[in-house]
XYZ file of C-alpha atoms in Angstrom:
439
model
C 0.099 -0.035 -0.014
C 2.715 2.559 0.946
C 4.417 1.907 -2.654
C 1.202 2.717 -4.252
C 0.725 6.057 -2.304
C 4.518 7.130 -3.147
C 3.889 6.375 -6.644
C 0.744 8.483 -7.132
C 2.566 11.549 -5.361
C 6.117 11.433 -6.569
C 7.676 11.619 -10.186
C 7.902 8.210 -11.696
C 10.674 8.273 -14.371
C 8.978 5.927 -16.991
C 10.704 5.106 -20.356
C 8.078 4.494 -23.192
C 9.377 4.359 -26.737
C 12.701 5.836 -25.855
C 11.259 8.872 -24.177
C 11.553 9.351 -20.301
C 8.270 10.416 -18.725
C 8.111 11.945 -15.051
C 4.454 11.030 -14.643
C 2.570 8.050 -16.365
C -1.010 8.053 -17.522
C -2.661 7.204 -14.290
C -0.256 9.116 -12.103
C -1.838 11.739 -9.677
C 0.450 14.710 -9.401
C 0.652 17.212 -6.212
C -1.478 20.181 -6.480
C 1.130 22.658 -7.524
C 2.269 20.407 -10.493
C -1.278 19.498 -11.438
C -1.926 23.500 -11.871
C 1.154 24.038 -13.999
C 0.390 21.042 -16.357
C -3.181 22.227 -16.666
C -2.165 25.588 -17.577
C 0.026 24.134 -20.114
C -2.823 22.000 -21.701
C -5.255 25.160 -21.720
C -2.732 27.281 -23.393
C -2.458 24.721 -26.052
C -6.110 24.293 -26.580
C -7.555 27.728 -25.977
C -5.768 29.596 -28.991
C -7.173 27.072 -31.543
C -10.737 27.628 -30.098
C -10.409 31.139 -30.576
C -8.793 31.005 -34.100
C -10.952 28.030 -35.488
C -13.999 29.452 -33.932
C -13.732 32.880 -35.035
C -13.150 31.741 -38.818
C -16.491 29.789 -38.281
C -18.290 32.487 -36.577
C -17.155 34.941 -39.320
C -18.500 32.614 -41.808
C -21.724 32.971 -40.457
C -22.168 36.669 -39.364
C -20.024 39.745 -39.204
C -22.032 40.775 -35.936
C -19.491 40.915 -33.079
C -21.942 39.994 -30.470
C -23.018 36.725 -32.490
C -19.196 35.928 -32.927
C -18.649 36.062 -29.266
C -21.785 33.929 -28.436
C -20.481 31.298 -31.194
C -17.025 31.692 -29.296
C -18.564 30.698 -25.896
C -20.443 27.890 -27.314
C -17.505 26.458 -29.029
C -15.522 26.859 -25.722
C -18.226 25.106 -23.738
C -18.455 22.161 -26.311
C -14.631 21.778 -26.115
C -14.404 21.741 -22.417
C -17.322 19.320 -22.275
C -15.201 17.080 -24.627
C -12.129 17.398 -22.573
C -13.745 16.719 -19.065
C -15.743 13.883 -20.704
C -12.925 12.012 -22.110
C -10.350 12.373 -19.459
C -13.044 11.030 -16.954
C -15.438 8.621 -18.774
C -13.996 8.149 -22.387
C -10.674 6.770 -23.497
C -9.165 8.360 -20.714
C -6.073 9.417 -22.526
C -3.846 12.518 -22.356
C -5.328 14.338 -25.273
C -6.211 17.840 -25.358
C -9.402 18.773 -27.413
C -10.222 21.688 -29.720
C -12.647 22.387 -32.804
C -12.460 20.105 -35.721
C -10.917 21.873 -38.569
C -12.302 18.957 -40.962
C -15.771 20.260 -39.840
C -14.421 23.624 -40.422
C -13.870 22.814 -44.049
C -17.304 21.452 -44.315
C -18.828 24.279 -42.845
C -16.823 26.953 -45.040
C -17.872 24.858 -48.160
C -21.440 24.346 -47.442
C -23.936 26.268 -49.467
C -26.690 26.095 -46.847
C -27.789 28.051 -43.829
C -26.622 27.740 -40.444
C -29.423 25.568 -39.065
C -28.969 22.981 -41.938
C -25.386 22.564 -41.372
C -25.658 22.200 -37.442
C -28.364 19.815 -37.595
C -26.234 18.009 -40.110
C -23.408 17.695 -37.647
C -25.929 16.980 -34.780
C -27.257 13.928 -36.737
C -23.719 12.722 -37.841
C -22.422 12.878 -34.327
C -25.298 10.933 -33.089
C -24.853 8.513 -35.650
C -21.155 8.302 -34.738
C -21.965 7.952 -31.175
C -24.362 4.864 -31.857
C -22.008 3.004 -34.306
C -18.989 3.618 -31.821
C -21.250 2.194 -28.771
C -21.513 -0.882 -30.820
C -17.969 -1.497 -31.045
C -17.573 -1.124 -34.629
C -14.619 1.160 -34.537
C -12.463 -0.702 -32.134
C -11.703 -3.230 -34.741
C -9.915 -0.575 -36.865
C -7.318 -0.454 -34.231
C -5.855 -3.747 -35.274
C -4.658 -2.249 -38.645
C -2.650 0.391 -36.890
C 0.652 -1.525 -36.995
C 3.978 0.220 -35.862
C 4.494 1.715 -39.479
C 0.921 3.113 -39.305
C 1.212 4.293 -36.143
C 4.551 5.978 -36.764
C 3.335 7.643 -40.177
C 0.178 8.907 -38.295
C 2.315 10.701 -35.740
C 4.595 12.056 -38.127
C 1.442 13.155 -40.646
C 0.015 15.395 -37.894
C 3.434 17.419 -37.745
C 3.720 17.757 -41.561
C 0.033 18.369 -42.588
C 0.121 21.281 -39.924
C 2.770 23.158 -41.723
C 0.268 25.615 -43.801
C -1.392 26.518 -40.479
C 2.092 27.202 -39.258
C 3.131 29.446 -42.068
C -0.181 31.323 -41.906
C 0.090 31.907 -38.241
C 3.644 32.934 -38.917
C 2.918 35.321 -41.836
C -0.504 36.845 -41.036
C -0.453 40.500 -40.725
C 1.160 43.521 -42.463
C 3.405 42.330 -45.406
C 5.889 44.942 -44.663
C 6.811 43.386 -41.355
C 6.661 39.846 -42.439
C 10.313 39.175 -42.454
C 10.737 41.002 -39.159
C 7.970 38.590 -37.617
C 9.742 35.677 -39.001
C 13.125 36.730 -37.472
C 11.437 37.152 -34.299
C 9.600 33.394 -34.378
C 13.154 31.949 -35.320
C 14.677 33.530 -32.266
C 11.873 32.517 -30.051
C 11.948 28.944 -31.294
C 15.659 28.965 -30.628
C 15.066 30.450 -27.279
C 12.245 27.619 -26.575
C 14.821 24.732 -27.491
C 17.541 26.435 -25.521
C 15.233 26.503 -22.525
C 14.385 22.921 -23.029
C 17.951 21.952 -23.112
C 18.819 24.107 -19.995
C 15.889 23.695 -17.829
C 15.520 20.484 -15.356
C 12.582 18.320 -16.325
C 10.566 19.473 -13.278
C 10.635 22.931 -14.498
C 9.845 22.254 -18.248
C 6.223 21.968 -17.361
C 6.097 25.806 -17.227
C 8.071 26.261 -20.476
C 4.921 26.314 -22.818
C 2.550 28.569 -20.605
C 5.926 30.564 -19.488
C 6.875 30.896 -23.176
C 3.466 32.081 -24.439
C 3.425 34.584 -22.024
C 6.944 35.898 -22.560
C 6.548 35.802 -26.228
C 3.318 37.792 -26.172
C 4.879 40.367 -24.010
C 7.960 40.582 -26.076
C 5.886 40.773 -29.334
C 3.698 43.384 -28.127
C 6.675 45.494 -27.272
C 8.157 45.242 -30.759
C 4.936 45.167 -32.994
C 2.390 46.736 -30.417
C -0.436 45.126 -28.516
C -2.444 42.419 -30.505
C -6.091 42.764 -29.913
C -8.262 44.226 -26.848
C -10.702 42.979 -24.084
C -12.487 46.328 -23.960
C -16.256 46.266 -23.926
C -16.280 42.506 -23.252
C -18.922 41.503 -20.530
C -17.310 39.729 -17.634
C -20.362 36.950 -17.360
C -22.735 35.996 -20.001
C -24.998 33.207 -20.930
C -24.644 31.491 -24.189
C -27.816 29.457 -24.088
C -29.616 31.095 -26.955
C -29.482 30.670 -30.634
C -30.114 26.729 -30.265
C -30.281 25.130 -33.767
C -33.859 24.984 -35.558
C -33.892 21.521 -37.145
C -33.471 21.630 -40.857
C -32.940 18.416 -42.340
C -31.312 18.898 -45.665
C -30.135 15.475 -47.112
C -27.447 17.023 -49.287
C -25.801 18.779 -46.257
C -26.200 15.644 -44.228
C -24.520 13.585 -46.689
C -21.628 16.132 -47.105
C -21.110 16.080 -43.441
C -21.419 12.328 -43.308
C -17.835 12.190 -45.384
C -16.696 14.927 -42.893
C -17.454 12.590 -39.886
C -15.642 9.631 -41.578
C -12.584 12.123 -42.027
C -13.269 12.959 -38.315
C -13.343 9.501 -37.068
C -9.856 8.640 -38.782
C -8.431 11.813 -37.144
C -9.929 10.692 -33.953
C -8.433 6.900 -34.191
C -5.344 8.250 -35.212
C -5.016 10.740 -32.151
C -5.742 7.654 -29.897
C -3.307 5.374 -31.628
C -0.670 8.176 -31.801
C -0.516 8.154 -28.004
C -0.235 4.696 -27.475
C 3.753 4.304 -28.156
C 4.193 7.160 -25.208
C 1.802 5.701 -22.700
C 1.272 2.186 -23.424
C -2.380 2.096 -21.914
C -3.997 -1.075 -21.499
C -7.683 -2.093 -22.333
C -7.510 -0.118 -25.766
C -10.589 -1.611 -27.401
C -12.566 -0.280 -24.597
C -10.796 2.853 -24.868
C -11.439 3.441 -28.592
C -14.991 2.406 -28.187
C -15.632 5.019 -25.299
C -13.509 7.846 -26.823
C -15.363 7.398 -30.049
C -18.866 7.345 -28.340
C -18.225 10.537 -26.475
C -16.723 12.111 -29.442
C -20.050 11.732 -31.128
C -22.214 12.425 -28.487
C -20.212 15.805 -27.603
C -20.523 16.548 -31.620
C -24.267 15.935 -31.389
C -24.420 18.524 -28.301
C -22.215 21.051 -30.300
C -24.475 20.789 -33.393
C -27.608 21.388 -31.169
C -25.937 24.444 -29.853
C -25.228 25.669 -33.275
C -21.173 25.530 -33.411
C -18.468 23.304 -34.757
C -17.891 20.182 -33.084
C -14.590 19.306 -31.126
C -12.207 16.535 -31.682
C -8.963 15.150 -29.740
C -5.843 17.011 -31.083
C -2.855 14.901 -32.339
C -0.446 17.531 -31.066
C -0.446 16.101 -27.581
C 2.361 13.308 -28.046
C 4.563 16.462 -28.728
C 3.362 18.178 -25.563
C 4.058 15.225 -23.439
C 7.280 14.512 -24.964
C 8.438 18.184 -24.354
C 7.094 18.384 -20.992
C 7.618 14.465 -19.478
C 4.035 14.580 -18.061
C 1.913 11.747 -19.460
C -0.622 11.863 -16.580
C -4.389 12.668 -17.773
C -5.489 14.272 -14.521
C -4.231 17.815 -15.240
C -6.793 17.717 -18.324
C -9.472 17.859 -15.636
C -8.896 21.207 -14.155
C -8.101 22.500 -17.767
C -11.360 21.265 -18.940
C -13.375 23.126 -15.785
C -11.519 26.247 -16.363
C -12.649 26.046 -20.331
C -16.222 25.342 -18.969
C -16.252 28.251 -16.693
C -14.530 30.537 -19.258
C -17.267 29.939 -21.815
C -19.655 31.988 -19.607
C -17.132 35.042 -19.592
C -16.439 36.773 -22.873
C -13.943 38.890 -21.282
C -11.798 35.923 -20.212
C -12.101 34.231 -23.843
C -10.954 37.725 -25.317
C -7.663 37.215 -23.365
C -6.804 34.418 -25.668
C -7.499 36.673 -28.491
C -4.290 38.681 -27.328
C -1.824 36.034 -28.099
C -0.010 36.760 -31.414
C -0.314 34.093 -34.160
C 3.188 34.255 -34.337
C 3.712 33.326 -30.948
C 1.168 30.393 -31.495
C 2.968 29.243 -34.538
C 6.414 29.294 -32.748
C 5.040 26.933 -29.865
C 3.392 24.897 -32.375
C 6.939 24.314 -34.151
C 8.537 23.536 -30.578
C 5.849 21.198 -29.862
C 5.553 19.324 -33.088
C 9.189 18.868 -33.023
C 8.564 16.599 -30.220
C 5.823 14.969 -32.052
C 8.304 14.120 -35.008
C 10.514 12.670 -32.438
C 7.857 10.399 -31.123
C 7.059 9.236 -34.588
C 10.589 8.373 -35.493
C 10.995 6.807 -32.153
C 7.793 4.513 -32.823
C 9.303 3.721 -36.186
C 12.714 2.584 -35.115
C 11.618 1.388 -31.783
C 12.647 -2.556 -31.045
C 13.154 -3.604 -34.675
C 15.515 -3.023 -37.830
C 14.362 -0.519 -40.084
C 14.062 -1.426 -43.859
C 13.997 0.127 -46.923
C 10.462 -0.867 -47.386
C 9.535 0.562 -44.164
C 10.955 3.922 -45.598
C 8.790 3.661 -48.558
C 5.670 2.866 -46.409
C 6.145 5.830 -44.531
C 7.780 8.142 -46.932
C 5.061 8.310 -49.711
C 2.043 8.904 -47.262
C 3.915 11.768 -45.648
C 4.523 13.238 -49.159
C 0.883 12.634 -50.167
C -0.471 14.208 -47.124
C 1.934 17.256 -47.376
C 1.308 17.763 -51.099
C -2.304 17.705 -50.395
C -2.301 20.395 -47.704
C -0.527 22.565 -50.370
C -3.011 22.386 -53.118
C -4.669 25.692 -53.862
C -8.453 26.291 -52.959
C -9.102 26.367 -56.373
C -8.034 23.050 -57.015
C -9.727 21.316 -54.175
C -13.015 23.047 -55.415
C -12.890 20.865 -58.623
C -12.919 17.773 -56.484
C -16.305 16.151 -56.575
C -18.323 17.590 -53.551
C -19.144 14.432 -51.931
C -15.296 13.595 -51.606
C -14.037 16.855 -51.079
C -13.980 16.832 -47.182
C -11.557 13.503 -47.509
C -9.656 14.123 -50.834
C -8.930 17.563 -49.579
C -7.590 16.821 -46.372
C -3.923 15.978 -46.017
C -3.983 14.196 -42.994
C -6.694 11.497 -44.002
C -5.193 11.176 -47.338
C -1.914 10.313 -45.741
C -3.765 7.987 -43.475
C -5.542 6.118 -46.170
C -2.350 5.794 -48.166
C -0.286 4.239 -45.330
C -2.905 1.750 -44.504
C -2.955 0.832 -48.319
C 0.920 0.405 -48.389
C 1.198 -1.293 -45.041
C -1.001 -3.978 -46.366
C 0.964 -4.174 -49.644
C 4.162 -4.496 -47.816
C 3.049 -6.241 -44.844
C 5.169 -9.318 -45.682
C 8.401 -9.885 -47.769
C 8.208 -10.920 -51.347
C 9.554 -14.443 -52.094
């Protein structure tokens, strides 16, 4: 009994897939460290909520009040997802945020908001039912070490267009200076990671965002404002009026196929680091809860959430794989959803700072992917081919101009225009082709 108690309150230096973790999946941390790691996860999730939520809200309306309302609901849905997954769903250390694959469907839809979010609610409900029946758990068996490694690497490579946009958005005349700032900031993050002891690295992402925002504001001016924002405001209005448009539902059905691949990929990507048991049950519960929360988001009239696959990079960088700091992070998100003033604080973080932190965390992601590829076996030329082509296919797809993606059949666009999904499909096919040596 004494050994179990000490394990739950002291660092346990576990080494999974060649990466040392101070805390494992089910380890309970001291209150101080729980708060620090919770702020780390919050700092990773909140900027994406603001960025993706603002894009979706602006697509529907230019009214600032309606955009704020949309952002509140999106924050609530994300907090609900994070809290539910940490306690009841897959119970893995995965941070949540708005699903960009659904954003693609929203931006390309030619129907009204009620038809769009009715489709999201319907497809989310269908996903929950199918997942509860255990149909998605069987897919986990196709995630071999090569597939898992590729999925982890794809996450980093297919996010490069978003990083480029974050680093270059703004006045073109200061773009080169902002890129120089980002380069120096990334270097500072790596130096801090190298010089700081593991116990202090928990502060690096949060402290880095705060310091980067302060320095950026000194050089380029303050980004955003919290003026004229209510401290407390309810968001239980503007609920979706059901409009069942078959074409819209069918379009989002394919979006949810892509979302399901993303979710399974996120769950699978975390396994080399944490080695959780009972993965069939975790996949079933995780996918069921993802569908249910997306159904709730659809009823609220906002974009649904998904588990972000950048989590392994954050875990590798911080050394904490415990899921328990996600719970206070989720509670903060749920509380913040009732405060427009608090949410506006996230809008102050400059995109260049967010992009720089992403480069730092995704570098850890790439490290996790390479470790999964090389861990415990000889790496062959065929392994490189199976991993290499999907990475190229996914990266090329993310770089395709919007005008080219628009020429794809509308029913296939959510999948064929998504670099991550294209890469996952490619590696699943190639892994079966090269699953045994040719005689």
